[in-house]
Short mmCIF file of C-alpha atoms in Angstrom, two decimals:
data_model
loop_
_atom_site.label_atom_id
_atom_site.label_comp_id
_atom_site.label_asym_id
_atom_site.label_seq_id
_atom_site.Cartn_x
_atom_site.Cartn_y
_atom_site.Cartn_z
CA MET N 19 116.21 67.67 107.44
CA ALA N 20 118.15 69.35 109.55
CA ARG N 21 122.67 70.31 107.55
CA SER N 22 124.68 71.33 109.08
CA ARG N 23 125.64 75.26 107.53
CA ASN N 24 128.79 77.58 108.52
CA ILE N 25 128.81 80.54 110.25
CA LYS N 26 130.61 83.13 110.66
CA PRO N 27 132.02 86.23 113.35
CA GLY N 28 130.47 88.80 111.80
CA PHE N 29 127.00 87.41 112.01
CA PHE N 30 126.44 88.62 115.40
CA SER N 31 127.94 93.03 114.45
CA ASN N 32 125.62 92.79 111.73
CA GLU N 33 124.36 95.80 112.23
CA HIS N 34 120.77 94.87 110.33
CA LEU N 35 120.95 92.39 112.16
CA ALA N 36 120.93 94.21 115.18
CA GLU N 37 116.79 95.59 113.65
CA VAL N 38 115.80 92.35 114.60
CA ASP N 39 115.51 91.02 117.95
CA PHE N 40 117.37 87.94 119.34
CA ALA N 41 114.94 85.03 118.42
CA THR N 42 114.69 86.72 115.27
CA ARG N 43 118.35 86.25 114.54
CA LEU N 44 118.46 82.79 116.49
CA LEU N 45 115.17 82.24 113.43
CA PHE N 46 117.33 82.92 110.70
CA ILE N 47 120.75 80.65 112.42
CA GLY N 48 117.77 78.23 111.83
CA MET N 49 116.62 78.75 108.82
CA TRP N 50 120.43 77.80 107.27
CA THR N 51 119.92 74.02 108.81
CA GLU N 52 115.93 73.56 107.58
CA ALA N 53 117.14 74.80 103.70
CA ASP N 54 118.19 73.01 100.36
CA ARG N 55 121.26 73.16 99.02
CA GLU N 56 119.39 76.24 96.92
CA GLY N 57 118.61 77.68 99.82
CA ARG N 58 115.09 77.46 99.58
CA LEU N 59 112.31 75.71 102.54
CA GLU N 60 108.60 75.51 102.46
CA ASP N 61 106.90 78.49 103.98
CA ARG N 62 105.43 76.97 106.66
CA PRO N 63 105.65 78.73 109.48
CA ARG N 64 104.10 76.17 111.85
CA ARG N 65 106.64 73.73 111.56
CA LEU N 66 109.34 75.75 111.77
CA LYS N 67 108.29 76.48 114.79
CA MET N 68 108.19 72.93 115.58
CA ALA N 69 111.44 72.47 114.15
CA LEU N 70 113.31 75.14 116.19
CA PHE N 71 112.02 76.99 118.81
CA PRO N 72 109.22 73.76 120.42
CA ALA N 73 109.93 74.60 123.88
CA ASP N 74 109.15 78.57 123.34
CA ASN N 75 106.27 80.94 123.20
CA VAL N 76 107.43 83.01 119.77
CA ASP N 77 105.53 84.67 117.46
CA ILE N 78 107.19 83.45 113.74
CA GLU N 79 104.87 85.37 111.20
CA LYS N 80 106.16 87.98 112.74
CA MET N 81 109.88 87.13 112.39
CA LEU N 82 109.99 85.92 109.06
CA ALA N 83 107.80 89.30 108.21
CA ASP N 84 110.55 91.35 109.85
CA LEU N 85 113.79 89.52 108.01
CA ASP N 86 112.30 89.26 104.50
CA HIS N 87 110.99 93.13 105.36
CA LEU N 88 115.33 93.56 106.59
CA GLY N 89 115.71 91.39 102.85
CA PHE N 90 117.39 88.69 104.86
CA ILE N 91 115.14 85.90 102.66
CA THR N 92 112.89 86.29 100.04
CA ARG N 93 108.90 85.33 100.91
CA TYR N 94 107.19 84.24 97.45
CA THR N 95 104.66 81.75 96.02
CA VAL N 96 104.83 79.49 92.80
CA GLY N 97 101.56 78.50 92.17
CA SER N 98 99.87 77.59 95.67
CA PHE N 99 103.36 76.79 97.07
CA LYS N 100 104.61 78.76 99.22
CA ALA N 101 107.81 79.20 99.49
CA ILE N 102 111.85 81.17 100.90
CA GLN N 103 114.86 81.96 99.32
CA ILE N 104 117.79 82.72 101.59
CA VAL N 105 119.19 85.74 100.23
CA ASN N 106 122.74 85.27 99.15
CA TRP N 107 122.77 81.87 100.09
CA ALA N 108 126.16 81.16 97.95
CA LYS N 109 127.62 83.68 99.33
CA HIS N 110 128.08 82.21 102.87
CA GLN N 111 127.34 78.85 102.30
CA ASN N 112 129.28 75.88 100.72
CA PRO N 113 126.75 72.95 100.78
CA HIS N 114 127.79 69.34 100.46
CA VAL N 115 128.07 67.59 97.28
CA LYS N 116 126.63 64.83 98.08
CA GLU N 117 123.50 67.27 100.01
CA ALA N 118 120.66 66.47 97.38
CA LYS N 119 119.02 68.84 94.59
CA SER N 120 116.62 70.91 95.95
CA THR N 121 113.11 70.09 95.03
CA ILE N 122 111.22 73.41 95.46
CA PRO N 123 110.32 75.52 92.99
CA ALA N 124 112.63 78.60 92.24
CA MET N 125 111.99 81.98 92.70
CA PRO N 126 109.89 83.71 90.22
CA GLU N 127 112.17 85.89 88.18
CA ILE N 128 110.30 88.74 86.17
CA GLU N 129 113.71 90.91 85.26
CA ARG N 130 117.16 89.35 85.18
CA CYS N 131 120.26 90.49 85.34
CA PRO N 132 123.40 89.78 82.73
CA GLU N 133 125.94 87.83 84.11
CA LYS N 134 129.34 88.82 83.11
CA THR N 135 130.53 85.24 83.16
CA GLY N 136 128.93 81.63 82.23
CA ALA N 137 129.91 80.10 85.60
CA SER N 138 126.75 79.87 88.05
CA PRO N 139 127.88 81.27 91.66
CA VAL N 140 126.03 77.47 93.00
CA GLN N 141 127.82 74.91 93.22
CA ALA N 142 127.14 71.71 90.91
CA PRO N 143 126.15 69.12 92.74
CA ASP N 144 129.44 66.55 91.73
CA GLU N 145 132.16 69.23 91.89
CA HIS N 146 134.51 70.15 94.87
CA GLY N 147 134.34 74.00 95.85
CA SER N 148 137.85 76.10 94.91
CA PHE N 149 136.84 78.72 97.79
CA PRO N 150 135.19 79.04 100.70
CA ALA N 151 131.58 80.57 101.39
CA ASP N 152 131.73 84.48 102.57
CA SER N 153 132.06 85.03 105.21
CA LEU N 154 129.30 86.71 107.14
CA SER N 155 131.09 90.39 107.79
CA LEU N 156 130.83 93.75 109.06
CA ASP N 157 130.27 94.79 105.65
CA SER N 158 126.36 95.48 104.80
CA ARG N 159 126.38 94.50 101.40
CA PHE N 160 126.99 90.74 102.15
CA LEU N 161 123.49 90.56 104.37
CA ILE N 162 121.78 92.18 101.80
CA PRO N 163 120.02 91.73 98.15
CA ASP N 164 122.93 92.37 95.53
CA SER N 165 122.74 95.43 93.62
CA LEU N 166 121.07 95.66 90.34
CA PRO N 167 121.56 98.37 87.59
CA PRO N 168 118.43 100.42 87.52
CA SER N 169 115.06 98.10 85.74
CA PRO N 170 112.56 100.51 83.87
CA ALA N 171 109.71 102.06 85.55
CA PRO N 172 106.62 100.05 84.64
CA VAL N 173 104.19 101.44 82.28
CA VAL N 174 101.27 99.19 83.89
CA GLY N 175 100.18 100.06 87.31
CA THR N 176 102.01 102.49 88.35
CA ASP N 177 99.52 105.03 89.32
CA LEU N 178 97.67 102.21 91.25
CA PHE N 179 100.53 102.29 94.10
CA PRO N 180 99.08 105.08 95.63
CA LYS N 181 95.93 104.15 96.11
CA PHE N 182 97.57 100.62 96.95
CA TRP N 183 99.79 102.52 99.49
CA LYS N 184 96.29 104.40 100.68
CA LEU N 185 94.28 101.33 101.53
CA TYR N 186 96.94 99.70 102.95
CA PRO N 187 96.56 99.11 107.12
CA ARG N 188 99.63 99.24 108.14
CA LYS N 189 102.81 101.74 105.98
CA VAL N 190 105.92 100.55 106.19
CA GLY N 191 108.58 99.42 103.87
CA LYS N 192 107.11 101.45 101.33
CA ASP N 193 110.10 101.54 98.52
CA LYS N 194 110.40 97.59 99.21
CA ALA N 195 106.69 97.90 98.29
CA GLU N 196 106.80 99.53 94.90
CA LYS N 197 109.91 97.39 93.65
CA VAL N 198 107.01 94.53 94.29
CA TRP N 199 104.23 95.80 93.12
CA GLY N 200 106.79 97.02 90.00
CA LYS N 201 107.31 93.95 89.42
CA LEU N 202 103.64 92.23 89.39
CA LYS N 203 102.68 94.67 86.97
CA VAL N 204 99.67 95.37 87.84
CA THR N 205 96.61 96.24 85.73
CA GLN N 206 93.01 97.76 86.97
CA GLU N 207 91.54 93.80 87.24
CA LEU N 208 94.02 92.40 89.44
CA PHE N 209 94.06 95.85 92.30
CA ASP N 210 89.60 94.80 92.27
CA LEU N 211 90.75 91.63 93.21
CA MET N 212 93.55 93.11 95.95
CA VAL N 213 91.25 96.02 97.05
CA GLU N 214 88.08 92.99 97.59
CA ALA N 215 90.80 90.73 99.61
CA LEU N 216 92.16 94.63 101.99
CA ALA N 217 88.92 95.19 102.34
CA LYS N 218 87.94 91.45 104.03
CA GLN N 219 91.41 90.68 105.50
CA VAL N 220 91.06 94.01 107.47
CA LEU N 221 88.39 92.48 109.57
CA THR N 222 89.61 89.29 110.13
CA PRO N 223 90.63 88.79 114.26
CA ASP N 224 94.23 88.26 112.96
CA TRP N 225 94.49 91.56 111.58
CA LEU N 226 92.60 93.92 114.64
CA LYS N 227 94.29 91.53 117.65
CA ASP N 228 97.34 93.91 119.04
CA LYS N 229 97.20 96.93 117.48
CA GLY N 230 97.87 95.31 114.15
CA GLN N 231 100.85 93.86 115.01
CA TYR N 232 100.31 90.65 112.77
CA ILE N 233 99.44 92.90 109.81
CA PRO N 234 102.07 91.29 107.03
CA HIS N 235 104.08 94.15 105.69
CA PRO N 236 102.94 95.73 102.08
CA SER N 237 105.92 93.54 100.71
CA THR N 238 105.55 90.96 102.40
CA TRP N 239 101.34 90.21 101.36
CA LEU N 240 102.57 91.70 97.60
CA ASN N 241 104.80 88.96 97.73
CA GLY N 242 103.11 85.90 98.61
CA LYS N 243 100.02 86.71 96.88
CA ARG N 244 98.32 87.23 99.56
CA TRP N 245 94.62 88.46 98.30
CA GLU N 246 94.64 84.82 97.15
CA ASP N 247 95.14 83.28 100.67
CA GLU N 248 92.15 81.36 102.04
CA ILE N 249 89.87 84.04 104.64
CA PRO N 250 88.15 82.59 106.82
CA ASP N 251 83.83 84.01 107.28
CA ILE N 252 83.49 86.59 110.29
CA ALA N 253 80.60 85.50 112.52
CA THR N 254 77.77 88.11 111.26
CA ASN N 255 75.07 86.34 113.41
CA VAL N 256 76.10 88.22 116.74
CA HIS N 257 74.07 90.93 118.10
CA PRO N 258 74.42 93.56 120.86
CA PHE N 259 72.15 92.76 124.03
CA PRO N 260 68.73 94.32 123.80
CA ALA N 261 68.70 97.94 125.84
CA SER N 262 67.46 97.18 129.18
CA ARG N 263 63.45 98.63 129.97
CA HIS N 264 64.87 98.79 133.32
CA THR N 265 65.37 102.51 133.23
CA GLY N 266 64.55 105.98 134.07
CA PHE N 267 62.88 105.49 137.13
CA ALA N 268 64.10 109.17 138.08
CA ASP N 269 61.46 110.39 135.32
CA ARG N 270 58.29 108.34 136.42
CA ASP N 271 55.35 109.57 138.32
CA TYR N 272 54.40 107.61 140.70
CA THR N 273 51.78 109.54 141.92
CA ALA N 274 49.40 109.31 138.39
CA GLY N 275 46.02 107.84 139.61
CA LEU N 276 46.08 108.59 143.07
CA ILE N 277 44.33 111.13 145.53
CA ARG N 278 46.21 113.77 147.91
CA ARG N 279 44.91 114.20 151.33
CA GLU N 280 45.07 117.27 153.06
CA ASP N 281 48.46 115.93 155.36
CA GLY N 282 50.52 116.02 151.85
CA THR N 283 49.75 111.36 151.85
CA TYR N 284 48.83 109.39 148.92
CA ALA N 285 45.55 107.23 148.54
CA PHE N 286 43.86 105.09 146.06
#
């Protein structure tokens, strides 16, 4: 169900949003109206397309990937449920006190930053907020993930990320992909599953068309656990046309078996 949300003038001047096209910026605004009071919504590109762009020819999957890559949203999976968390939601919005509680599972947290106060930044359902949500100002900090203290380098899988990066066909956002990789604690067994899935996905039509522009960003692929996706069978019963037998006319000896006459002609 669509909901009313706030938008402030600074949104239109944000230098990070300027990196994406007009339709993607409009999608970002539209996602607020589709998100619940916690800033979560189902990761269903086709449904978003019908809700926000019913009359337009746009690539929602690519637009979501760009927003995720730039840090405006985070795409994640809990079990088989795919969801989206709008980053820094509580800074931008004050949901109505009577708005229904979220039914979408929260994004798994590997590491938590200790809070200085015990109060949650999200307004309780039965309480009225005493201050408005922060405006989307020119300061880029309002639209990118909060800075966190540096976490220790993961022990497991650190030597495997370079191998993954070398294999992944779309090399963008390496730093972000490496951070996600660290949270996953990749073992050799998990790495082997990833490589097996990649070997199949690179042959799918979506990954092959338009010079690979529909290949997910590496961080999106890792965050969404896309190695668990069902991969359609690639047709193997398609054979090339046989070589034509109508060739070599210029090399044939058309006088073979004939008798040459004195006038230079041939006869049987």
